[in-house]
Amino acid sequence: MLEKVKDILGTPSDFTAETMDNGYAKMQICFFPGMCDMDQLKDAIVVPFSYRFDPDEFRRMLHTSIGFMKDVPEDQWVDFLLKGYIILEYEGEVFVFRAIRRMQTQPDQTQVEASLQGPQSAFTENLDLNLTLVRNLYNVPELTVENFEPQNQSKSKIALLYDRTKRNETTLEEVRKRLRNLDEGLLLSAGQLAKQISQAKYRLFPITQITERPDRLSIHLNKGKLAVLMDGSRFAILLPVHFFDFMYAMDDHYEPSWMSRFLIGLRYVSMMLTLLLPALYISIVSYNPEVFRVQLAFTIDGSRAAVPYPSFIEVLLMLFMIEALIEASLRLPRSVGSTAATVGGLILGQAAQQAGLVSSIMIIVTSVVAISNFVIPNSTFSYFIRILKYAFVLVAVFAGLVGVVVGIFMLVVYLCNMRSFGEPYFALFQSKAGKASDNIK
Amino acid sequence: MILKRTLLLCLGLTMLPMLGGCQLKDIDKRYFVVSAGFDYSDNPAAPYRVSLRLALPSSKIEEGGAMSVVQTADAASIAEAVRHLKSTVDKELEFGHCREFILGRKLIEKDGIDNSLQWLSRRRDIQSVSNVMVGDPDAYSVVSLKPKSERYPGNSLFLSFGNEGTEAANTVTTYLFDLYRRVYETGLDPVLPVANVFRDAYKIDRAAVLDKDKTRLFLDSDETLLFNMTAFGVDNTILVLPDKPLNIVLAATHTTSKINLKGGEDPVAIVNIRIEGFLEQSPPHLLEKDWGGLERKMGKHFSEEAERMLYKIRDAGVDPYGFGLHYLADHHNAKGRWEKWKRLYPEIRFEVRANVSIQGSGLIR
């Protein structure tokens, strides 16, 4: 057994392969010490084999204990080893023992989707623990978990969760099919997996939602939808989703109804602002100044008097600055990030206006665009909105206010045409399970 | 493939509005016209004198900081004059914010309103909610005045109308769309406010009543107030009852007015008006003595004044109230109906039923 394994693995220095001899019997054992839980190894194998050895008992233990798997095909030995299993050969029989080192034993704190009053625990990078979290919240016998083991380079386990009585069969079949046919190559995170199963590369909106909150997942399952969990990722993928799901924060379920309604309204207003404001600025300043009140028109006129370039160059300049700033503060280590924001936001904005590069109104527009973008509760969605903004800017440069209106119309048409795993994406009301059409895109 | 085609189609559709032909021109490359005046010059070759007040925007906003220039050009028509003016300035003329149009007194007395109205209603960048007024003695004097109190050029004149700034009771507000309607509507005649310059400010307290083309009658300040109350039901007015030693003044906070037409061959126009308010000025304890009597006295006085004003308007042969429109509306519009009304109108009788209700003396006891 040892030779076969070594043939495939070579002899990595973090690999242990030995023959143990306690004077009565010999046992070959091999494992990756770094990936195994040494306590389990000691309790289950080393102690019975060395200190309290009784051949009959030991044999019985190997054959009956659920920890030991027998008759594992030879070609899978290495896969098991690489996942942190221990392989031993005793009396000519090969056993695989599961002793994976647990990195996480505690649920994580929420980091991306903060909630004031909801549960604070989030998914971890351990699939089993994640399933526990879901089961704790969605404690019904109908909750079904299907395991998938994709044959790619990562071989991370993937679990598909749904409620047996509420799920939609067509959607389920489709998702199963896509999970079986994943790309070869590395699969490192839920986001990557979501990209692979939603298939179309150039959609303008996400059709899967990524969440770190077990409570969001439970609500989602309760609506008869599906969820995909992946080992090694803190995030679950929810599907199918609707446009309006992205504008929900979990707090909306936990706070007084009036407050949550108001906040949802606020988010939609913010979304429209961050999407349209730069475009509106261009079209109003360069095409239709009569839209402003006359006082505002004069103020803008006066503040733009020093600006040498046409309005769209001004807008693109400021948008570039703000995007660069957001990107910088996201990627920098936390200790430096705040400095970047201060330098960029305060000093640059003020100075750009005084230097006559941009008008003072543009500074306000830029800030509103940036702040409104952060109001959108889902980061993936806000990325898409961030990109779409430029499409509107482009239209505004060439066609002014009319173009922006036409653009909005086309966006609505596009959204109405979109499907998320067969369900209409722009549906205002959630369709009941089993109602979705079969035309999966 | 299909996606690419869709994208191309989208792009193509987005480019379509470019065919609209509006060009990209930044706000700082435009000259905002804030008021425009049309006058009648005595030169027969170039009878129209157009004066435009152009705003010079500054980023500083302060009292009296409004800068503007006035440009004038004479031409054979208004449109030509505006074209001439374009060559005297360095930026594009932008009429999008021009909401004050002043027609010189001489122009509407001699030439009439029609030519100016044609130009105003045909241009797409002139808003229909512009205020139109008569400039006395000419439009140029009104356009070229630069009041010291202005924060924005042109703002002062703009705020004089409607209820945005002052709510002066003697200011008639006529919007361009309304003027257009009154010119083309049978049985309804235009009325325009008259603006003149008075000590570095605008004085807009009279009204000019026109037939379909030229002025027929100028109402003085008091008559304009009465007209405003009876025709438009303007709030925040006053009602004066002459008295010794001090007039009794009612501050009317709420006025509603309704016009009825009665009688077939001998029509009577009934103006029902209800005025509510409190006494702003009166001898002490007058109200407690005879509350109802005072209300009746005030109503009677108002009715007499208003009827006098109505007969004056009737005798000038104009109809800014739209009595003719009322007549056409509630009589079967057979042939010759309008001719009949034209025969009847000079003989029409008026009856103003004023219902004055005094809310209180305005005092706190």
mmCIF file of C-alpha atoms in Angstrom, chain B residues 23-329:
data_model
loop_
_atom_site.group_PDB
_atom_site.id
_atom_site.type_symbol
_atom_site.label_atom_id
_atom_site.label_comp_id
_atom_site.label_asym_id
_atom_site.label_seq_id
_atom_site.Cartn_x
_atom_site.Cartn_y
_atom_site.Cartn_z
ATOM 1 C CA GLN B 23 -26.017 69.908 -29.958
ATOM 2 C CA LEU B 24 -23.816 69.496 -26.951
ATOM 3 C CA LYS B 25 -23.083 72.924 -25.604
ATOM 4 C CA ASP B 26 -21.990 73.437 -22.064
ATOM 5 C CA ILE B 27 -23.885 75.662 -19.732
ATOM 6 C CA ASP B 28 -20.994 78.119 -19.533
ATOM 7 C CA LYS B 29 -21.037 78.560 -23.299
ATOM 8 C CA ARG B 30 -24.559 79.874 -23.166
ATOM 9 C CA TYR B 31 -25.893 83.303 -22.438
ATOM 10 C CA PHE B 32 -29.025 83.123 -20.377
ATOM 11 C CA VAL B 33 -31.583 85.635 -21.491
ATOM 12 C CA VAL B 34 -33.524 86.616 -18.377
ATOM 13 C CA SER B 35 -35.989 89.050 -19.850
ATOM 14 C CA ALA B 36 -36.869 90.172 -23.319
ATOM 15 C CA GLY B 37 -38.648 93.324 -24.398
ATOM 16 C CA PHE B 38 -40.256 94.127 -27.714
ATOM 17 C CA ASP B 39 -40.741 97.735 -28.715
ATOM 18 C CA TYR B 40 -42.038 99.610 -31.696
ATOM 19 C CA SER B 41 -39.516 101.942 -33.234
ATOM 20 C CA ASP B 42 -40.609 104.707 -35.550
ATOM 21 C CA ASN B 43 -38.426 103.509 -38.372
ATOM 22 C CA PRO B 44 -40.740 101.821 -40.926
ATOM 23 C CA ALA B 45 -37.886 99.751 -42.365
ATOM 24 C CA ALA B 46 -37.061 98.195 -39.018
ATOM 25 C CA PRO B 47 -40.133 98.617 -36.871
ATOM 26 C CA TYR B 48 -39.265 96.063 -34.186
ATOM 27 C CA ARG B 49 -36.805 96.823 -31.441
ATOM 28 C CA VAL B 50 -35.830 93.833 -29.371
ATOM 29 C CA SER B 51 -33.972 94.314 -26.098
ATOM 30 C CA LEU B 52 -32.596 91.314 -24.284
ATOM 31 C CA ARG B 53 -31.253 91.281 -20.769
ATOM 32 C CA LEU B 54 -28.430 88.770 -20.556
ATOM 33 C CA ALA B 55 -27.251 87.363 -17.260
ATOM 34 C CA LEU B 56 -23.580 87.425 -16.404
ATOM 35 C CA PRO B 57 -23.418 84.623 -13.880
ATOM 36 C CA SER B 58 -20.957 84.674 -11.048
ATOM 37 C CA SER B 59 -20.307 81.909 -8.597
ATOM 38 C CA LYS B 60 -20.724 84.351 -5.723
ATOM 39 C CA ILE B 61 -24.294 84.916 -4.723
ATOM 40 C CA GLU B 62 -24.925 88.101 -2.858
ATOM 41 C CA GLU B 63 -27.494 90.826 -2.557
ATOM 42 C CA GLY B 64 -27.110 93.231 -5.433
ATOM 43 C CA GLY B 65 -24.446 91.045 -6.979
ATOM 44 C CA ALA B 66 -26.487 90.335 -10.066
ATOM 45 C CA MET B 67 -24.652 91.365 -13.195
ATOM 46 C CA SER B 68 -26.316 91.637 -16.525
ATOM 47 C CA VAL B 69 -26.079 93.456 -19.829
ATOM 48 C CA VAL B 70 -28.804 94.698 -22.091
ATOM 49 C CA GLN B 71 -28.480 94.349 -25.842
ATOM 50 C CA THR B 72 -30.757 96.012 -28.343
ATOM 51 C CA ALA B 73 -31.350 95.518 -32.041
ATOM 52 C CA ASP B 74 -33.827 96.874 -34.571
ATOM 53 C CA ALA B 75 -35.107 94.768 -37.423
ATOM 54 C CA ALA B 76 -38.049 94.132 -39.682
ATOM 55 C CA SER B 77 -39.265 91.347 -37.441
ATOM 56 C CA ILE B 78 -38.593 89.971 -33.991
ATOM 57 C CA ALA B 79 -36.943 86.817 -35.269
ATOM 58 C CA GLU B 80 -34.532 88.818 -37.410
ATOM 59 C CA ALA B 81 -33.717 91.107 -34.529
ATOM 60 C CA VAL B 82 -32.819 88.124 -32.375
ATOM 61 C CA ARG B 83 -30.584 86.785 -35.130
ATOM 62 C CA HIS B 84 -28.843 90.169 -35.279
ATOM 63 C CA LEU B 85 -28.370 90.105 -31.566
ATOM 64 C CA LYS B 86 -26.686 86.719 -31.781
ATOM 65 C CA SER B 87 -23.878 88.269 -33.737
ATOM 66 C CA THR B 88 -23.233 90.834 -31.048
ATOM 67 C CA VAL B 89 -22.607 88.334 -28.254
ATOM 68 C CA ASP B 90 -19.922 85.676 -27.881
ATOM 69 C CA LYS B 91 -22.073 82.832 -26.605
ATOM 70 C CA GLU B 92 -25.203 81.033 -27.640
ATOM 71 C CA LEU B 93 -28.412 82.815 -26.613
ATOM 72 C CA GLU B 94 -30.422 80.567 -24.361
ATOM 73 C CA PHE B 95 -34.095 81.403 -23.929
ATOM 74 C CA GLY B 96 -34.803 78.405 -21.732
ATOM 75 C CA HIS B 97 -34.810 80.500 -18.600
ATOM 76 C CA CYS B 98 -36.352 83.623 -20.084
ATOM 77 C CA ARG B 99 -39.660 83.879 -18.331
ATOM 78 C CA GLU B 100 -40.423 87.573 -18.602
ATOM 79 C CA PHE B 101 -41.543 89.045 -21.887
ATOM 80 C CA ILE B 102 -42.343 92.725 -21.957
ATOM 81 C CA LEU B 103 -44.335 94.171 -24.800
ATOM 82 C CA GLY B 104 -43.918 97.899 -25.195
ATOM 83 C CA ARG B 105 -47.059 99.978 -24.803
ATOM 84 C CA LYS B 106 -46.614 101.579 -28.170
ATOM 85 C CA LEU B 107 -46.210 98.185 -29.820
ATOM 86 C CA ILE B 108 -49.527 96.774 -28.685
ATOM 87 C CA GLU B 109 -51.335 100.038 -29.255
ATOM 88 C CA LYS B 110 -50.098 100.489 -32.809
ATOM 89 C CA ASP B 111 -49.049 97.084 -34.116
ATOM 90 C CA GLY B 112 -50.927 94.737 -31.886
ATOM 91 C CA ILE B 113 -49.927 91.622 -30.019
ATOM 92 C CA ASP B 114 -50.061 89.134 -32.829
ATOM 93 C CA ASN B 115 -46.524 89.285 -34.217
ATOM 94 C CA SER B 116 -44.858 88.966 -30.835
ATOM 95 C CA LEU B 117 -47.162 86.146 -29.850
ATOM 96 C CA GLN B 118 -46.396 84.281 -33.048
ATOM 97 C CA TRP B 119 -42.698 84.380 -32.326
ATOM 98 C CA LEU B 120 -43.121 83.495 -28.663
ATOM 99 C CA SER B 121 -45.341 80.500 -29.254
ATOM 100 C CA ARG B 122 -43.376 79.100 -32.161
ATOM 101 C CA ARG B 123 -39.982 78.893 -30.527
ATOM 102 C CA ARG B 124 -39.567 75.615 -28.745
ATOM 103 C CA ASP B 125 -37.138 76.870 -26.123
ATOM 104 C CA ILE B 126 -39.493 79.485 -24.740
ATOM 105 C CA GLN B 127 -41.494 78.173 -21.833
ATOM 106 C CA SER B 128 -45.236 78.424 -21.918
ATOM 107 C CA VAL B 129 -45.227 79.450 -18.273
ATOM 108 C CA SER B 130 -43.459 82.723 -19.082
ATOM 109 C CA ASN B 131 -44.981 85.894 -17.756
ATOM 110 C CA VAL B 132 -46.093 88.360 -20.372
ATOM 111 C CA MET B 133 -46.642 92.007 -19.501
ATOM 112 C CA VAL B 134 -46.972 95.443 -21.001
ATOM 113 C CA GLY B 135 -44.060 97.827 -20.527
ATOM 114 C CA ASP B 136 -45.010 101.419 -19.848
ATOM 115 C CA PRO B 137 -43.899 103.704 -21.463
ATOM 116 C CA ASP B 138 -41.746 101.220 -23.341
ATOM 117 C CA ALA B 139 -40.310 97.748 -22.832
ATOM 118 C CA TYR B 140 -36.712 98.888 -22.926
ATOM 119 C CA SER B 141 -36.995 100.865 -19.695
ATOM 120 C CA VAL B 142 -38.347 97.802 -17.883
ATOM 121 C CA VAL B 143 -35.793 95.438 -19.374
ATOM 122 C CA SER B 144 -32.826 97.660 -18.681
ATOM 123 C CA LEU B 145 -33.625 98.316 -15.031
ATOM 124 C CA LYS B 146 -31.255 96.525 -12.699
ATOM 125 C CA PRO B 147 -32.732 96.590 -9.212
ATOM 126 C CA LYS B 148 -30.198 96.715 -6.397
ATOM 127 C CA SER B 149 -31.911 93.989 -4.431
ATOM 128 C CA GLU B 150 -31.459 91.274 -7.017
ATOM 129 C CA ARG B 151 -29.409 88.230 -6.139
ATOM 130 C CA TYR B 152 -29.835 86.771 -9.575
ATOM 131 C CA PRO B 153 -30.309 88.797 -12.698
ATOM 132 C CA GLY B 154 -33.947 88.867 -13.660
ATOM 133 C CA ASN B 155 -35.091 87.301 -10.439
ATOM 134 C CA SER B 156 -36.779 90.405 -9.120
ATOM 135 C CA LEU B 157 -39.203 90.744 -11.991
ATOM 136 C CA PHE B 158 -39.872 87.030 -11.974
ATOM 137 C CA LEU B 159 -40.756 87.000 -8.293
ATOM 138 C CA SER B 160 -43.229 89.844 -8.728
ATOM 139 C CA PHE B 161 -45.671 87.518 -10.446
ATOM 140 C CA GLY B 162 -47.579 84.536 -9.181
ATOM 141 C CA ASN B 163 -47.214 83.546 -5.583
ATOM 142 C CA GLU B 164 -43.569 82.641 -5.637
ATOM 143 C CA GLY B 165 -42.317 85.864 -4.121
ATOM 144 C CA THR B 166 -44.642 88.672 -3.319
ATOM 145 C CA GLU B 167 -48.366 88.083 -3.332
ATOM 146 C CA ALA B 168 -49.371 91.525 -4.414
ATOM 147 C CA ALA B 169 -53.094 91.831 -4.900
ATOM 148 C CA ASN B 170 -52.915 94.310 -7.755
ATOM 149 C CA THR B 171 -50.620 92.240 -9.897
ATOM 150 C CA VAL B 172 -52.367 90.324 -12.609
ATOM 151 C CA THR B 173 -50.392 87.292 -13.677
ATOM 152 C CA THR B 174 -50.705 86.252 -17.302
ATOM 153 C CA TYR B 175 -48.776 83.287 -18.556
ATOM 154 C CA LEU B 176 -47.900 82.829 -22.173
ATOM 155 C CA PHE B 177 -50.107 79.772 -22.639
ATOM 156 C CA ASP B 178 -53.017 81.635 -21.107
ATOM 157 C CA LEU B 179 -52.440 84.665 -23.310
ATOM 158 C CA TYR B 180 -52.349 82.433 -26.347
ATOM 159 C CA ARG B 181 -55.594 80.797 -25.306
ATOM 160 C CA ARG B 182 -57.284 84.125 -24.686
ATOM 161 C CA VAL B 183 -56.223 85.418 -28.074
ATOM 162 C CA TYR B 184 -57.634 82.436 -29.948
ATOM 163 C CA GLU B 185 -60.661 81.627 -27.789
ATOM 164 C CA THR B 186 -63.997 83.004 -28.857
ATOM 165 C CA GLY B 187 -65.650 84.979 -26.111
ATOM 166 C CA LEU B 188 -62.606 85.507 -23.923
ATOM 167 C CA ASP B 189 -60.171 88.407 -24.191
ATOM 168 C CA PRO B 190 -56.561 88.792 -23.039
ATOM 169 C CA VAL B 191 -55.575 90.866 -20.086
ATOM 170 C CA LEU B 192 -51.979 91.823 -19.373
ATOM 171 C CA PRO B 193 -50.259 93.345 -16.360
ATOM 172 C CA VAL B 194 -48.674 96.734 -16.914
ATOM 173 C CA ALA B 195 -45.172 97.192 -15.554
ATOM 174 C CA ASN B 196 -43.353 100.449 -15.207
ATOM 175 C CA VAL B 197 -40.184 101.543 -13.516
ATOM 176 C CA PHE B 198 -40.603 103.319 -10.240
ATOM 177 C CA ARG B 199 -37.631 104.357 -8.093
ATOM 178 C CA ASP B 200 -35.258 101.520 -8.920
ATOM 179 C CA ALA B 201 -37.982 98.923 -8.746
ATOM 180 C CA TYR B 202 -40.797 97.544 -10.823
ATOM 181 C CA LYS B 203 -44.271 98.783 -10.223
ATOM 182 C CA ILE B 204 -46.800 96.310 -11.504
ATOM 183 C CA ASP B 205 -50.210 97.357 -10.254
ATOM 184 C CA ARG B 206 -52.269 98.040 -13.352
ATOM 185 C CA ALA B 207 -53.740 95.925 -16.062
ATOM 186 C CA ALA B 208 -54.300 96.367 -19.749
ATOM 187 C CA VAL B 209 -57.343 94.779 -21.306
ATOM 188 C CA LEU B 210 -57.030 93.923 -24.966
ATOM 189 C CA ASP B 211 -59.354 92.873 -27.682
ATOM 190 C CA LYS B 212 -57.907 90.111 -29.847
ATOM 191 C CA ASP B 213 -55.068 92.341 -30.985
ATOM 192 C CA LYS B 214 -54.686 95.789 -29.469
ATOM 193 C CA THR B 215 -55.245 97.418 -26.120
ATOM 194 C CA ARG B 216 -58.645 98.891 -25.488
ATOM 195 C CA LEU B 217 -58.519 99.853 -21.863
ATOM 196 C CA PHE B 218 -56.087 100.405 -19.020
ATOM 197 C CA LEU B 219 -57.383 99.680 -15.536
ATOM 198 C CA ASP B 220 -55.990 101.729 -12.707
ATOM 199 C CA SER B 221 -54.632 100.219 -9.538
ATOM 200 C CA ASP B 222 -57.903 99.967 -7.606
ATOM 201 C CA GLU B 223 -59.786 98.594 -10.580
ATOM 202 C CA THR B 224 -57.058 96.016 -11.123
ATOM 203 C CA LEU B 225 -57.537 94.862 -7.549
ATOM 204 C CA LEU B 226 -61.276 94.501 -8.079
ATOM 205 C CA PHE B 227 -60.682 92.715 -11.353
ATOM 206 C CA ASN B 228 -58.208 90.355 -9.750
ATOM 207 C CA MET B 229 -60.694 89.451 -7.024
ATOM 208 C CA THR B 230 -63.711 88.986 -9.226
ATOM 209 C CA ALA B 231 -62.035 87.293 -12.166
ATOM 210 C CA PHE B 232 -59.376 85.162 -10.502
ATOM 211 C CA GLY B 233 -60.431 85.008 -6.870
ATOM 212 C CA VAL B 234 -57.020 86.151 -5.727
ATOM 213 C CA ASP B 235 -56.390 85.728 -2.003
ATOM 214 C CA ASN B 236 -54.654 88.138 0.354
ATOM 215 C CA THR B 237 -56.349 91.301 -0.825
ATOM 216 C CA ILE B 238 -57.924 94.185 1.025
ATOM 217 C CA LEU B 239 -61.368 95.614 1.057
ATOM 218 C CA VAL B 240 -61.860 99.230 2.053
ATOM 219 C CA LEU B 241 -64.994 100.839 3.406
ATOM 220 C CA PRO B 242 -64.599 104.617 3.414
ATOM 221 C CA ASP B 243 -65.439 105.962 6.844
ATOM 222 C CA LYS B 244 -64.741 108.958 9.048
ATOM 223 C CA PRO B 245 -62.219 109.542 10.585
ATOM 224 C CA LEU B 246 -60.478 106.415 9.363
ATOM 225 C CA ASN B 247 -61.318 103.942 6.669
ATOM 226 C CA ILE B 248 -62.339 100.479 7.733
ATOM 227 C CA VAL B 249 -60.021 97.956 6.125
ATOM 228 C CA LEU B 250 -60.678 94.259 5.850
ATOM 229 C CA ALA B 251 -57.700 92.028 5.096
ATOM 230 C CA ALA B 252 -59.256 89.373 2.921
ATOM 231 C CA THR B 253 -57.454 86.099 3.375
ATOM 232 C CA HIS B 254 -59.701 84.019 1.193
ATOM 233 C CA THR B 255 -61.713 84.902 -1.868
ATOM 234 C CA THR B 256 -63.794 82.685 -4.102
ATOM 235 C CA SER B 257 -65.592 84.010 -7.104
ATOM 236 C CA LYS B 258 -67.996 82.400 -9.525
ATOM 237 C CA ILE B 259 -69.641 83.783 -12.611
ATOM 238 C CA ASN B 260 -73.194 82.963 -13.681
ATOM 239 C CA LEU B 261 -75.131 84.097 -16.710
ATOM 240 C CA LYS B 262 -78.904 84.406 -16.462
ATOM 241 C CA GLY B 263 -81.630 85.518 -18.827
ATOM 242 C CA GLY B 264 -81.927 84.830 -22.531
ATOM 243 C CA GLU B 265 -82.727 88.014 -24.415
ATOM 244 C CA ASP B 266 -81.817 90.345 -21.601
ATOM 245 C CA PRO B 267 -78.842 88.643 -20.004
ATOM 246 C CA VAL B 268 -77.615 89.438 -16.523
ATOM 247 C CA ALA B 269 -74.103 88.459 -15.546
ATOM 248 C CA ILE B 270 -74.002 87.527 -11.912
ATOM 249 C CA VAL B 271 -70.684 87.500 -10.113
ATOM 250 C CA ASN B 272 -70.944 85.633 -6.839
ATOM 251 C CA ILE B 273 -68.027 86.455 -4.638
ATOM 252 C CA ARG B 274 -67.289 85.355 -1.131
ATOM 253 C CA ILE B 275 -64.662 87.243 0.815
ATOM 254 C CA GLU B 276 -63.358 86.130 4.189
ATOM 255 C CA GLY B 277 -60.967 88.001 6.378
ATOM 256 C CA PHE B 278 -60.460 90.004 9.502
ATOM 257 C CA LEU B 279 -60.385 93.683 10.196
ATOM 258 C CA GLU B 280 -56.993 95.202 9.893
ATOM 259 C CA GLN B 281 -58.137 98.654 10.724
ATOM 260 C CA SER B 282 -61.341 99.844 12.351
ATOM 261 C CA PRO B 283 -62.565 102.046 15.150
ATOM 262 C CA PRO B 284 -62.625 100.233 18.517
ATOM 263 C CA HIS B 285 -65.638 98.078 19.388
ATOM 264 C CA LEU B 286 -67.206 98.610 16.020
ATOM 265 C CA LEU B 287 -67.546 94.916 15.332
ATOM 266 C CA GLU B 288 -69.364 93.989 18.531
ATOM 267 C CA LYS B 289 -72.016 96.651 17.909
ATOM 268 C CA ASP B 290 -73.202 95.398 14.576
ATOM 269 C CA TRP B 291 -71.281 92.500 13.142
ATOM 270 C CA GLY B 292 -73.734 91.496 10.441
ATOM 271 C CA GLY B 293 -74.480 95.071 9.485
ATOM 272 C CA LEU B 294 -70.837 95.820 8.911
ATOM 273 C CA GLU B 295 -70.499 92.750 6.730
ATOM 274 C CA ARG B 296 -73.482 93.836 4.638
ATOM 275 C CA LYS B 297 -72.171 97.395 4.353
ATOM 276 C CA MET B 298 -68.826 96.184 3.153
ATOM 277 C CA GLY B 299 -70.401 93.797 0.677
ATOM 278 C CA LYS B 300 -72.633 96.528 -0.727
ATOM 279 C CA HIS B 301 -69.701 98.886 -1.129
ATOM 280 C CA PHE B 302 -67.664 96.219 -2.872
ATOM 281 C CA SER B 303 -70.542 95.384 -5.202
ATOM 282 C CA GLU B 304 -70.964 98.995 -6.277
ATOM 283 C CA GLU B 305 -67.262 99.418 -6.976
ATOM 284 C CA ALA B 306 -67.030 96.143 -8.859
ATOM 285 C CA GLU B 307 -70.108 96.851 -10.966
ATOM 286 C CA ARG B 308 -68.729 100.229 -11.952
ATOM 287 C CA MET B 309 -65.536 98.512 -13.076
ATOM 288 C CA LEU B 310 -67.488 95.857 -14.982
ATOM 289 C CA TYR B 311 -69.512 98.433 -16.889
ATOM 290 C CA LYS B 312 -66.311 100.231 -17.759
ATOM 291 C CA ILE B 313 -64.865 97.035 -19.215
ATOM 292 C CA ARG B 314 -68.129 96.330 -21.053
ATOM 293 C CA ASP B 315 -68.212 99.801 -22.589
ATOM 294 C CA ALA B 316 -64.683 99.353 -23.868
ATOM 295 C CA GLY B 317 -66.030 96.368 -25.815
ATOM 296 C CA VAL B 318 -63.788 93.731 -24.317
ATOM 297 C CA ASP B 319 -64.488 90.639 -22.302
ATOM 298 C CA PRO B 320 -61.619 89.440 -20.113
ATOM 299 C CA TYR B 321 -64.017 87.529 -17.858
ATOM 300 C CA GLY B 322 -65.180 85.257 -20.610
ATOM 301 C CA PHE B 323 -68.889 86.042 -20.334
ATOM 302 C CA GLY B 324 -69.157 85.263 -24.012
ATOM 303 C CA LEU B 325 -67.599 81.881 -23.435
ATOM 304 C CA HIS B 326 -70.096 81.237 -20.665
ATOM 305 C CA TYR B 327 -72.907 82.218 -22.973
ATOM 306 C CA LEU B 328 -71.690 79.908 -25.723
ATOM 307 C CA ALA B 329 -71.236 77.117 -23.237
#
